[in-house]
């Protein structure tokens, strides 16, 4: 299963990004192969429509869950209809490595 | 003056079917008629009220509308279904001012929030940390009616020896006594 995590940087020590649509990087983590893939977000500076475009980007990677700090109004129903689970993490001090560790429980 | 805009109504699940058709030998002479349009919010109102057996107030909180509005939606769906039955008309479920949303949950061990996109299956553990301490979470749950879904996972702690026990909902921690040192207990994480 693949899980997308929004990240502020391109290393595992970077903190998670509290925004979904305009985060710096998406980290796609594969729970089976334990592989991580960093995708720079092309919609970071977008004026509008960053959320739906980002959903399309991560949905094309066949992720089943998205971990982020917040999800906007426009995409909640979109993500919901794609049967992707949204996980909201409110602790901004968590790093990507922390999240991956928690996912492996 | 234009009328006030309708509020968006929250619908949990879209209906499994698009509508209903009457059957029997008389259908042909009636089939030329227009189907009766049932809006999604009306379907949801009927489902919450008569299938899930919520009262109008609880159901209105779930749909994010006021109680009088809910009752109006409910009255309209009863009228429409009765009309379809009495006149032998088709029912088509479509349209309406709605948004689809799934149930949200909160994990009490890692403090994250998550939704359940697989609406027919139950959530039993947190998708992030795997803890079973999850409770139902409603963003608009400020009224006491919806708070009762969540169960309490707080701990009582003894301030002198550190003994911990699961907090019993409804009984203040200070009425509990530590079995080791007979001191009054206190809620963990609260001073």
CSV table of C-alpha atoms in Angstrom, one decimal:
chain,number,residue,atom,x,y,z
A,1,UNK,CA,0.0,0.0,0.0
A,2,UNK,CA,1.2,3.5,-0.9
A,3,UNK,CA,0.9,6.4,1.4
A,4,UNK,CA,1.5,10.1,0.5
A,5,UNK,CA,3.0,12.4,3.1
A,6,UNK,CA,3.3,16.1,2.6
A,7,UNK,CA,6.8,17.3,3.4
A,8,UNK,CA,8.6,20.7,3.7
A,9,UNK,CA,11.9,19.3,2.4
A,10,UNK,CA,13.3,16.5,0.4
A,11,UNK,CA,14.9,14.5,3.2
A,12,UNK,CA,13.4,12.1,5.7
A,13,UNK,CA,14.3,14.6,8.5
A,14,UNK,CA,12.2,17.4,7.1
A,15,UNK,CA,9.1,18.3,9.0
A,16,UNK,CA,5.7,17.5,7.6
A,17,UNK,CA,3.9,20.3,5.7
A,18,UNK,CA,0.8,21.6,7.3
A,19,UNK,CA,-0.7,22.4,3.9
A,20,UNK,CA,-1.7,19.8,1.3
A,21,UNK,CA,-2.1,21.6,-2.0
A,22,UNK,CA,0.9,23.9,-1.7
A,23,UNK,CA,3.3,21.7,0.2
A,24,UNK,CA,6.9,21.6,-1.0
A,25,UNK,CA,7.3,17.9,-1.5
A,26,UNK,CA,5.1,14.8,-1.6
A,27,UNK,CA,6.7,11.7,-0.1
A,28,UNK,CA,5.2,8.5,-1.5
A,29,UNK,CA,6.0,5.7,0.9
A,30,UNK,CA,5.4,2.1,-0.1
A,31,UNK,CA,4.6,-0.1,3.0
A,32,UNK,CA,5.6,-3.3,1.2
A,33,UNK,CA,8.9,-2.4,-0.4
A,34,UNK,CA,9.7,0.3,2.3
A,35,UNK,CA,10.7,2.6,-0.6
A,36,UNK,CA,10.2,6.3,-0.4
A,37,UNK,CA,9.9,8.6,-3.4
A,38,UNK,CA,10.1,12.4,-3.2
A,39,UNK,CA,8.0,14.3,-5.7
A,40,UNK,CA,8.5,18.1,-5.8
A,41,UNK,CA,5.1,19.8,-5.9
A,42,UNK,CA,4.6,21.7,-9.2
A,43,UNK,CA,1.6,23.5,-7.7
A,44,UNK,CA,3.5,25.1,-4.8
A,45,UNK,CA,3.2,28.6,-6.2
A,46,UNK,CA,-0.2,28.1,-7.9
A,47,UNK,CA,-2.6,31.0,-7.4
A,48,UNK,CA,-5.6,28.7,-7.3
A,49,UNK,CA,-6.5,25.1,-8.0
A,50,UNK,CA,-3.5,23.8,-6.2
A,51,UNK,CA,-5.5,21.3,-4.2
A,52,UNK,CA,-7.3,19.5,-7.0
A,53,UNK,CA,-4.1,19.4,-9.1
A,54,UNK,CA,-2.2,17.9,-6.2
A,55,UNK,CA,-4.8,15.3,-5.6
A,56,UNK,CA,-4.5,14.3,-9.3
A,57,UNK,CA,-0.7,14.1,-8.9
A,58,UNK,CA,-0.9,11.8,-5.8
A,59,UNK,CA,-3.8,9.8,-7.1
A,60,UNK,CA,-1.8,9.0,-10.3
A,61,UNK,CA,0.7,7.3,-7.9
A,62,UNK,CA,-2.2,5.1,-6.6
A,63,UNK,CA,-1.8,6.1,-3.0
A,64,UNK,CA,-4.5,4.9,-0.6
A,65,UNK,CA,-3.8,7.3,2.3
A,66,UNK,CA,-2.6,10.9,2.5
A,67,UNK,CA,-1.0,12.3,5.6
A,68,UNK,CA,-1.0,16.1,5.9
A,69,UNK,CA,-1.7,18.9,8.3
A,70,UNK,CA,-4.8,20.1,6.7
A,71,UNK,CA,-7.1,19.5,3.7
A,72,UNK,CA,-9.0,22.3,2.0
A,73,UNK,CA,-12.7,22.5,1.3
A,74,UNK,CA,-12.3,21.9,-2.4
A,75,UNK,CA,-10.6,18.6,-2.2
A,76,UNK,CA,-12.2,16.8,0.8
A,77,UNK,CA,-15.1,15.5,-1.3
A,78,UNK,CA,-12.7,14.8,-4.2
A,79,UNK,CA,-10.4,12.7,-2.1
A,80,UNK,CA,-13.3,11.1,-0.5
A,81,UNK,CA,-14.8,10.0,-3.8
A,82,UNK,CA,-11.4,8.6,-4.9
A,83,UNK,CA,-11.6,6.4,-1.8
A,84,UNK,CA,-8.3,7.8,-0.5
A,85,UNK,CA,-8.1,8.1,3.3
A,86,UNK,CA,-7.2,11.5,4.7
A,87,UNK,CA,-5.1,11.6,7.9
A,88,UNK,CA,-4.7,15.0,9.6
A,89,UNK,CA,-1.7,15.3,11.8
A,90,UNK,CA,-1.9,18.4,13.9
A,91,UNK,CA,1.6,18.2,15.5
A,92,UNK,CA,3.8,20.2,13.2
A,93,UNK,CA,7.0,19.1,14.8
A,94,UNK,CA,6.7,15.6,13.4
A,95,UNK,CA,9.2,14.7,10.7
A,96,UNK,CA,8.6,12.4,7.7
A,97,UNK,CA,10.7,9.7,9.4
A,98,UNK,CA,8.5,9.9,12.5
A,99,UNK,CA,5.4,9.4,10.4
A,100,UNK,CA,6.9,6.5,8.5
A,101,UNK,CA,7.9,4.9,11.8
A,102,UNK,CA,4.3,5.3,13.1
A,103,UNK,CA,3.0,3.8,9.9
A,104,UNK,CA,5.1,0.7,10.4
A,105,UNK,CA,3.9,0.4,14.0
B,1,UNK,CA,-35.1,40.9,-3.3
B,2,UNK,CA,-33.6,37.5,-3.9
B,3,UNK,CA,-34.3,34.8,-1.3
B,4,UNK,CA,-31.6,33.6,1.1
B,5,UNK,CA,-29.3,31.0,-0.3
B,6,UNK,CA,-29.8,27.4,0.7
B,7,UNK,CA,-27.2,26.0,3.0
B,8,UNK,CA,-25.2,23.0,1.8
B,9,UNK,CA,-26.5,19.8,3.2
B,10,UNK,CA,-24.2,17.0,4.2
B,11,UNK,CA,-24.9,13.6,2.8
B,12,UNK,CA,-22.9,10.6,4.1
B,13,UNK,CA,-23.5,8.0,1.4
B,14,UNK,CA,-25.0,8.5,-2.0
B,15,UNK,CA,-28.0,6.1,-2.5
B,16,UNK,CA,-27.0,2.6,-3.9
B,17,UNK,CA,-29.5,3.0,-6.7
B,18,UNK,CA,-30.6,5.8,-9.0
B,19,UNK,CA,-34.4,5.4,-8.4
B,20,UNK,CA,-37.4,3.2,-8.4
B,21,UNK,CA,-39.8,1.9,-11.1
B,22,UNK,CA,-43.4,0.7,-10.5
B,23,UNK,CA,-44.4,-2.6,-11.9
B,24,UNK,CA,-47.7,-4.4,-12.8
B,25,UNK,CA,-50.0,-4.4,-15.8
B,26,UNK,CA,-51.1,-0.8,-15.3
B,27,UNK,CA,-47.6,0.6,-15.6
B,28,UNK,CA,-47.7,1.1,-19.3
B,29,UNK,CA,-50.5,3.7,-19.2
B,30,UNK,CA,-48.7,5.5,-16.4
B,31,UNK,CA,-45.1,5.3,-17.7
B,32,UNK,CA,-45.6,8.3,-20.0
B,33,UNK,CA,-45.5,10.5,-16.9
B,34,UNK,CA,-42.5,12.3,-15.6
B,35,UNK,CA,-40.7,10.6,-12.8
B,36,UNK,CA,-40.8,12.3,-9.4
B,37,UNK,CA,-37.4,13.8,-8.6
B,38,UNK,CA,-36.1,13.1,-5.1
B,39,UNK,CA,-33.1,15.2,-4.1
B,40,UNK,CA,-30.1,13.6,-2.4
B,41,UNK,CA,-30.8,15.6,0.8
B,42,UNK,CA,-34.3,14.3,0.9
B,43,UNK,CA,-33.1,10.7,0.5
B,44,UNK,CA,-30.6,11.3,3.3
B,45,UNK,CA,-33.3,12.8,5.5
B,46,UNK,CA,-35.5,9.8,5.1
B,47,UNK,CA,-32.5,7.4,5.6
B,48,UNK,CA,-31.4,9.1,8.8
B,49,UNK,CA,-34.9,9.4,10.2
B,50,UNK,CA,-36.6,6.2,9.3
B,51,UNK,CA,-33.8,3.8,8.6
B,52,UNK,CA,-31.2,4.9,11.1
B,53,UNK,CA,-33.9,6.0,13.5
B,54,UNK,CA,-32.4,9.3,14.6
B,55,UNK,CA,-34.8,12.0,15.8
B,56,UNK,CA,-35.1,15.2,13.8
B,57,UNK,CA,-32.7,17.1,16.0
B,58,UNK,CA,-29.9,14.5,15.8
B,59,UNK,CA,-30.5,14.1,12.1
B,60,UNK,CA,-30.4,17.8,11.5
B,61,UNK,CA,-27.0,18.0,13.3
B,62,UNK,CA,-25.6,15.2,11.1
B,63,UNK,CA,-26.8,17.0,7.9
B,64,UNK,CA,-25.6,20.4,9.1
B,65,UNK,CA,-28.9,22.1,8.8
B,66,UNK,CA,-31.3,23.5,11.4
B,67,UNK,CA,-34.0,21.4,13.0
B,68,UNK,CA,-36.9,23.2,11.2
B,69,UNK,CA,-35.1,22.9,7.9
B,70,UNK,CA,-34.6,19.3,8.4
B,71,UNK,CA,-38.3,18.8,9.3
B,72,UNK,CA,-39.2,20.7,6.1
B,73,UNK,CA,-36.9,18.4,4.0
B,74,UNK,CA,-38.4,15.4,5.7
B,75,UNK,CA,-42.0,16.5,5.1
B,76,UNK,CA,-41.2,17.1,1.4
B,77,UNK,CA,-39.7,13.6,1.0
B,78,UNK,CA,-42.8,12.0,2.6
B,79,UNK,CA,-45.0,14.0,0.3
B,80,UNK,CA,-43.1,13.0,-2.8
B,81,UNK,CA,-42.9,9.3,-2.0
B,82,UNK,CA,-46.6,9.2,-1.1
B,83,UNK,CA,-47.4,10.9,-4.4
B,84,UNK,CA,-45.3,8.4,-6.3
B,85,UNK,CA,-47.0,5.5,-4.6
B,86,UNK,CA,-50.5,6.9,-5.0
B,87,UNK,CA,-50.0,7.9,-8.6
B,88,UNK,CA,-47.8,4.9,-9.6
B,89,UNK,CA,-44.9,7.1,-10.8
B,90,UNK,CA,-41.2,6.5,-11.0
B,91,UNK,CA,-38.9,7.9,-8.5
B,92,UNK,CA,-35.5,9.3,-9.6
B,93,UNK,CA,-33.0,10.3,-6.9
B,94,UNK,CA,-30.8,13.1,-8.2
B,95,UNK,CA,-29.7,16.7,-7.6
B,96,UNK,CA,-30.1,18.9,-4.6
B,97,UNK,CA,-27.8,21.2,-2.7
B,98,UNK,CA,-25.5,18.7,-1.1
B,99,UNK,CA,-21.9,17.7,-0.5
B,100,UNK,CA,-20.7,14.2,0.3
B,101,UNK,CA,-18.7,13.6,3.3
B,102,UNK,CA,-17.5,10.6,5.2
B,103,UNK,CA,-17.3,10.1,9.0
B,104,UNK,CA,-14.3,11.5,10.7
B,105,UNK,CA,-12.5,9.9,13.6
B,106,UNK,CA,-9.9,10.9,16.1
B,107,UNK,CA,-7.0,8.8,17.4
B,108,UNK,CA,-6.6,9.4,21.1
B,109,UNK,CA,-3.1,8.0,21.2
B,110,UNK,CA,-1.3,10.0,18.4
B,111,UNK,CA,-3.9,12.8,18.3
B,112,UNK,CA,-4.4,12.6,14.6
B,113,UNK,CA,-7.7,12.9,12.7
B,114,UNK,CA,-8.7,10.7,9.9
B,115,UNK,CA,-11.8,9.8,7.8
B,116,UNK,CA,-13.3,6.6,6.6
B,117,UNK,CA,-13.6,6.6,2.8
B,118,UNK,CA,-14.8,2.9,2.9
B,119,UNK,CA,-18.1,3.9,4.2
B,120,UNK,CA,-19.6,0.4,4.6
B,121,UNK,CA,-16.7,-0.9,6.8
B,122,UNK,CA,-16.1,0.0,10.4
B,123,UNK,CA,-13.0,1.7,11.6
B,124,UNK,CA,-11.4,-0.2,14.4
B,125,UNK,CA,-7.8,1.1,14.6
B,126,UNK,CA,-5.9,4.2,13.8
B,127,UNK,CA,-4.4,4.1,10.3
B,128,UNK,CA,-1.3,5.9,11.5
B,129,UNK,CA,-0.2,4.4,14.8
B,130,UNK,CA,-2.4,1.3,14.8
B,131,UNK,CA,-3.8,2.1,18.2
B,132,UNK,CA,-7.3,0.9,18.9
B,133,UNK,CA,-8.2,4.1,20.9
B,134,UNK,CA,-10.2,5.8,18.2
B,135,UNK,CA,-13.3,7.8,18.7
B,136,UNK,CA,-15.9,9.3,16.4
B,137,UNK,CA,-15.1,13.0,15.7
B,138,UNK,CA,-17.6,15.6,14.5
B,139,UNK,CA,-16.3,19.0,13.6
B,140,UNK,CA,-19.7,20.6,14.5
B,141,UNK,CA,-20.2,18.5,17.6
B,142,UNK,CA,-20.7,21.3,20.1
B,143,UNK,CA,-24.1,20.1,21.2
B,144,UNK,CA,-24.3,17.4,23.8
B,145,UNK,CA,-26.4,15.2,21.7
B,146,UNK,CA,-23.6,14.0,19.4
B,147,UNK,CA,-20.9,13.9,22.0
B,148,UNK,CA,-22.1,10.6,23.4
B,149,UNK,CA,-20.7,8.5,20.5
B,150,UNK,CA,-17.2,9.0,21.8
B,151,UNK,CA,-16.0,7.0,24.7
B,152,UNK,CA,-13.5,8.2,27.3
B,153,UNK,CA,-9.9,7.0,27.3
B,154,UNK,CA,-8.6,9.4,30.0
B,155,UNK,CA,-6.6,8.0,32.8
B,156,UNK,CA,-6.8,8.8,36.5
B,157,UNK,CA,-3.4,9.1,38.3
B,158,UNK,CA,-2.4,9.0,41.9
B,159,UNK,CA,-0.3,12.1,42.6
B,160,UNK,CA,1.8,10.5,45.3
B,161,UNK,CA,2.7,7.0,43.9
B,162,UNK,CA,1.9,7.3,40.2
B,163,UNK,CA,-0.7,4.5,40.1
B,164,UNK,CA,-2.9,4.8,37.0
B,165,UNK,CA,-6.4,3.6,36.4
B,166,UNK,CA,-8.8,4.1,33.6
B,167,UNK,CA,-11.1,7.0,34.2
B,168,UNK,CA,-14.7,6.1,34.7
B,169,UNK,CA,-17.0,8.5,32.8
B,170,UNK,CA,-19.3,10.4,35.1
B,171,UNK,CA,-17.4,9.8,38.3
B,172,UNK,CA,-14.9,12.6,39.2
B,173,UNK,CA,-11.3,11.4,39.6
B,174,UNK,CA,-11.2,13.0,43.1
B,175,UNK,CA,-13.8,10.6,44.4
B,176,UNK,CA,-11.6,7.7,43.4
B,177,UNK,CA,-9.0,6.5,46.0
B,178,UNK,CA,-5.6,5.0,45.1
B,179,UNK,CA,-5.5,1.4,46.3
B,180,UNK,CA,-1.8,1.6,47.3
B,181,UNK,CA,-1.6,4.8,49.3
B,182,UNK,CA,-5.2,5.8,49.8
B,183,UNK,CA,-4.6,9.3,48.3
B,184,UNK,CA,-7.2,11.0,46.2
B,185,UNK,CA,-6.7,10.4,42.5
B,186,UNK,CA,-6.4,13.1,39.9
B,187,UNK,CA,-6.9,13.3,36.1
B,188,UNK,CA,-3.7,12.5,34.2
B,189,UNK,CA,-2.2,15.4,32.3
B,190,UNK,CA,-4.2,17.9,34.1
B,191,UNK,CA,-3.1,20.0,37.1
